Amino acid sequence: MNFMRVLYTEWLKQRRGLLPWIVVGGPLMFAGMMWVDLYLRYSYLSGRHPNLSSWELLMQEGFMIWALFYPIGITLIAALVHYREYTDQGWKHLLALPVTRLSVYTAKWLLIWLLSCSAAGLLLIFMYMTGIILHFSEPFPLGQYIRYGINLCIAALGVVSLQHWLSSRLANPLYGMAIGFSGSMGALFFAQSEMMRFVPYASALFTMTVDNEDQWLAITTGLVAGPLLLIAGLVEFRQRDIH
Amino acid sequence: MSKWIMETQGLTKAYRKFIPVDQLQLHVREGEVYGFLGPNGAGKTTTIRMLLGLIRPSAGSIRIFDRELPRHRSFILRQVGSMVEAPSYYGHLTGRENLKLTCTLLQIPETEVDRVLDIVRLSQAQHKLARTYSLGMKQRLGIAQALLGNPRLLILDEPTNGLDPAGIQEIRELIVELPRQHGITVFISSHILREIERVATRVGIIHTGRLLFEGEMSELQRKGHPFVQLSAEPMQQTIDCLRDWGYLVEKADHGMNIMTDPAEASVINRRLVSHNIEVSHLSIGGRSLEDIFLEMTKGADSL
């Protein structure tokens, strides 16, 4: 109950802020880009991938850009959730109330993850709308897209835990964002290395459900790194002196 | 059951070699305004953060409402309102929305918002965004947040910081009213002696992390009790005479100070003249609270 109240107040704090715009605007912009891309190059792309349906083509064409921008979006969400506490000196007020640090830390984590999942969910909706606007003739492969959405949510776990802790630890949000952006930009290189492909920032690159045998990488990294980094961050947060 | 609503024993915070708070023994009674006084950097805020569970003490214990912190943290903090340094508020929300957030976390009805807005006289501005508030209004919003849930103990860290004289007066009146009208114990820190002098009934003076004095305000005022300043010739003979008559005499730059009731001045004068001692100066001296504080804190320059 205590946890739900903290989560509710965390959401209330974000009203009238940038956060809802990022969660809605990110996928919308991405879908817009996909629309332009397929509108202009549909014939060329379908010629290159004759075995793929239009819907699969849409996912195949867009997943890599999304995989790079998704961790950046999570970085921004985490930074904004914590930015409020630092700029408005909220930590000392919040943690001097009869709420546990466990509930505060996990509520913020859950909010960041839910917003990341919302962005992934909206991405699927906007991609569907893109296909409808482009008059794709094949039936929409709902299962394939839902699996892609689930993979994205699971892949987000590691990045959410990492960026959540960084943003809670570093008073200057720019530092946390710099690390998140660098990690996201390096994802392509991480993904090509046997060891480094388990770095959470690279996870989204393995989420696509069209001709991809490496989906287990996104799921494994998310399910292992997410909880582990969450617990490690929580342990540190509970010991932390609030100045 | 302890007679103290809040008590610390050997409270210490150490960061390697730096010890901002050292072996602090604080005793706060229910229903009083306790002034926690000390120059900037004396360790007041670190102490307050420890009292609120924001910082872990390196040693010592804290008991509030007869319970140990941090073991009974939730029970204690449910009855404590606080404002540490600058008030905390979310600038993009209105004053009322800020208070509603705290109500949700404290699990108290939203009707409380109106009550505290009335107390801090902020009802008119409740629907304005908090970032548009003046400094005094922000400070009052901070106090309103601290008052939510009818706390038994209010901990305020430098609540008049940065306010203009009118704002200071307003906050001061509010603080004095709280124990009288609402039965709230107030623990207030400040580096300004005059502030504490006007509101506090008991006082604790901290300097370089150590508690130099703790007691009633009147006890501190007695430390500055008046005395008789005297210049007379021959000086040694004067001192001998006064000591023979049972007076406590201290040599001073101008001659000597006689630690006695100023009403004795005329008697002393008559007796000295009758002993052919030439009295050239006789006046009443005394140390102000500020002098005492400065002496205690070894001339801290922040006053």
mmCIF file of N, CA and C in Angstrom, chain B residues 236-281:
data_model
loop_
_atom_site.group_PDB
_atom_site.id
_atom_site.type_symbol
_atom_site.label_atom_id
_atom_site.label_comp_id
_atom_site.label_asym_id
_atom_site.label_seq_id
_atom_site.Cartn_x
_atom_site.Cartn_y
_atom_site.Cartn_z
ATOM 1 N N GLN B 236 46.033 48.341 44.025
ATOM 2 C CA GLN B 236 46.214 47.101 44.787
ATOM 3 C C GLN B 236 45.500 47.175 46.129
ATOM 4 N N GLN B 237 45.583 48.377 46.736
ATOM 5 C CA GLN B 237 44.913 48.561 48.039
ATOM 6 C C GLN B 237 43.393 48.389 47.884
ATOM 7 N N THR B 238 42.881 48.917 46.755
ATOM 8 C CA THR B 238 41.438 48.800 46.479
ATOM 9 C C THR B 238 41.041 47.331 46.378
ATOM 10 N N ILE B 239 41.839 46.588 45.606
ATOM 11 C CA ILE B 239 41.523 45.164 45.412
ATOM 12 C C ILE B 239 41.555 44.424 46.753
ATOM 13 N N ASP B 240 42.596 44.727 47.542
ATOM 14 C CA ASP B 240 42.716 44.053 48.844
ATOM 15 C C ASP B 240 41.503 44.334 49.717
ATOM 16 N N CYS B 241 41.118 45.637 49.756
ATOM 17 C CA CYS B 241 39.960 46.022 50.573
ATOM 18 C C CYS B 241 38.706 45.270 50.137
ATOM 19 N N LEU B 242 38.460 45.293 48.819
ATOM 20 C CA LEU B 242 37.230 44.676 48.293
ATOM 21 C C LEU B 242 37.205 43.184 48.609
ATOM 22 N N ARG B 243 38.354 42.546 48.465
ATOM 23 C CA ARG B 243 38.411 41.100 48.739
ATOM 24 C C ARG B 243 38.197 40.839 50.232
ATOM 25 N N ASP B 244 38.758 41.748 51.079
ATOM 26 C CA ASP B 244 38.535 41.610 52.528
ATOM 27 C C ASP B 244 37.056 41.708 52.866
ATOM 28 N N TRP B 245 36.348 42.548 52.101
ATOM 29 C CA TRP B 245 34.902 42.731 52.349
ATOM 30 C C TRP B 245 34.053 41.617 51.709
ATOM 31 N N GLY B 246 34.744 40.696 51.067
ATOM 32 C CA GLY B 246 34.026 39.524 50.549
ATOM 33 C C GLY B 246 33.571 39.621 49.100
ATOM 34 N N TYR B 247 34.071 40.612 48.386
ATOM 35 C CA TYR B 247 33.680 40.746 46.975
ATOM 36 C C TYR B 247 34.615 39.917 46.079
ATOM 37 N N LEU B 248 34.041 39.462 44.997
ATOM 38 C CA LEU B 248 34.842 38.762 43.989
ATOM 39 C C LEU B 248 35.328 39.813 42.988
ATOM 40 N N VAL B 249 36.643 39.946 42.849
ATOM 41 C CA VAL B 249 37.199 41.019 42.019
ATOM 42 C C VAL B 249 38.053 40.423 40.901
ATOM 43 N N GLU B 250 37.847 40.964 39.713
ATOM 44 C CA GLU B 250 38.685 40.539 38.564
ATOM 45 C C GLU B 250 39.373 41.764 38.011
ATOM 46 N N LYS B 251 40.681 41.661 37.739
ATOM 47 C CA LYS B 251 41.381 42.791 37.132
ATOM 48 C C LYS B 251 40.908 42.941 35.675
ATOM 49 N N ALA B 252 40.838 44.197 35.218
ATOM 50 C CA ALA B 252 40.418 44.458 33.834
ATOM 51 C C ALA B 252 41.259 45.613 33.279
ATOM 52 N N ASP B 253 41.131 45.858 31.972
ATOM 53 C CA ASP B 253 41.936 46.910 31.320
ATOM 54 C C ASP B 253 41.716 48.276 31.975
ATOM 55 N N HIS B 254 40.463 48.523 32.296
ATOM 56 C CA HIS B 254 40.132 49.851 32.831
ATOM 57 C C HIS B 254 40.370 49.938 34.334
ATOM 58 N N GLY B 255 40.633 48.844 35.001
ATOM 59 C CA GLY B 255 40.801 48.811 36.445
ATOM 60 C C GLY B 255 40.403 47.455 36.969
ATOM 61 N N MET B 256 39.128 47.337 37.379
ATOM 62 C CA MET B 256 38.686 46.028 37.874
ATOM 63 C C MET B 256 37.167 45.871 37.704
ATOM 64 N N ASN B 257 36.737 44.609 37.675
ATOM 65 C CA ASN B 257 35.305 44.300 37.659
ATOM 66 C C ASN B 257 34.971 43.631 38.983
ATOM 67 N N ILE B 258 33.894 44.123 39.618
ATOM 68 C CA ILE B 258 33.457 43.513 40.879
ATOM 69 C C ILE B 258 32.190 42.725 40.583
ATOM 70 N N MET B 259 32.270 41.401 40.777
ATOM 71 C CA MET B 259 31.145 40.541 40.413
ATOM 72 C C MET B 259 30.099 40.577 41.530
ATOM 73 N N THR B 260 29.277 41.573 41.451
ATOM 74 C CA THR B 260 28.238 41.706 42.476
ATOM 75 C C THR B 260 27.022 42.410 41.887
ATOM 76 N N ASP B 261 25.982 42.459 42.672
ATOM 77 C CA ASP B 261 24.758 43.138 42.250
ATOM 78 C C ASP B 261 25.050 44.620 42.017
ATOM 79 N N PRO B 262 24.617 45.200 40.894
ATOM 80 C CA PRO B 262 24.880 46.626 40.637
ATOM 81 C C PRO B 262 24.337 47.546 41.739
ATOM 82 N N ALA B 263 23.359 47.051 42.500
ATOM 83 C CA ALA B 263 22.800 47.871 43.596
ATOM 84 C C ALA B 263 23.849 48.142 44.673
ATOM 85 N N GLU B 264 24.898 47.337 44.692
ATOM 86 C CA GLU B 264 25.978 47.485 45.677
ATOM 87 C C GLU B 264 26.905 48.640 45.330
ATOM 88 N N ALA B 265 26.784 49.187 44.133
ATOM 89 C CA ALA B 265 27.757 50.172 43.644
ATOM 90 C C ALA B 265 27.921 51.354 44.614
ATOM 91 N N SER B 266 26.800 51.894 45.101
ATOM 92 C CA SER B 266 26.895 53.079 45.964
ATOM 93 C C SER B 266 27.526 52.726 47.311
ATOM 94 N N VAL B 267 27.221 51.520 47.807
ATOM 95 C CA VAL B 267 27.813 51.067 49.077
ATOM 96 C C VAL B 267 29.329 50.950 48.935
ATOM 97 N N ILE B 268 29.735 50.334 47.818
ATOM 98 C CA ILE B 268 31.175 50.151 47.550
ATOM 99 C C ILE B 268 31.860 51.514 47.486
ATOM 100 N N ASN B 269 31.227 52.422 46.758
ATOM 101 C CA ASN B 269 31.801 53.758 46.586
ATOM 102 C C ASN B 269 32.021 54.422 47.961
ATOM 103 N N ARG B 270 30.961 54.378 48.799
ATOM 104 C CA ARG B 270 31.052 55.012 50.130
ATOM 105 C C ARG B 270 32.172 54.404 50.951
ATOM 106 N N ARG B 271 32.261 53.062 50.947
ATOM 107 C CA ARG B 271 33.256 52.398 51.785
ATOM 108 C C ARG B 271 34.675 52.689 51.298
ATOM 109 N N LEU B 272 34.828 52.749 49.961
ATOM 110 C CA LEU B 272 36.173 53.016 49.410
ATOM 111 C C LEU B 272 36.598 54.444 49.740
ATOM 112 N N VAL B 273 35.682 55.377 49.600
ATOM 113 C CA VAL B 273 36.000 56.787 49.885
ATOM 114 C C VAL B 273 36.349 56.939 51.369
ATOM 115 N N SER B 274 35.606 56.227 52.201
ATOM 116 C CA SER B 274 35.888 56.323 53.645
ATOM 117 C C SER B 274 37.253 55.722 53.998
ATOM 118 N N HIS B 275 37.807 54.907 53.098
ATOM 119 C CA HIS B 275 39.147 54.351 53.305
ATOM 120 C C HIS B 275 40.192 55.136 52.517
ATOM 121 N N ASN B 276 39.848 56.389 52.187
ATOM 122 C CA ASN B 276 40.744 57.308 51.473
ATOM 123 C C ASN B 276 41.199 56.758 50.121
ATOM 124 N N ILE B 277 40.355 56.012 49.481
ATOM 125 C CA ILE B 277 40.673 55.520 48.121
ATOM 126 C C ILE B 277 39.954 56.430 47.138
ATOM 127 N N GLU B 278 40.731 56.857 46.133
ATOM 128 C CA GLU B 278 40.179 57.808 45.172
ATOM 129 C C GLU B 278 39.482 57.064 44.025
ATOM 130 N N VAL B 279 38.185 57.160 43.975
ATOM 131 C CA VAL B 279 37.411 56.460 42.942
ATOM 132 C C VAL B 279 37.253 57.398 41.732
ATOM 133 N N SER B 280 37.823 56.999 40.590
ATOM 134 C CA SER B 280 37.734 57.869 39.415
ATOM 135 C C SER B 280 36.647 57.421 38.432
ATOM 136 N N HIS B 281 36.269 56.160 38.517
ATOM 137 C CA HIS B 281 35.236 55.675 37.578
ATOM 138 C C HIS B 281 34.431 54.563 38.234
#
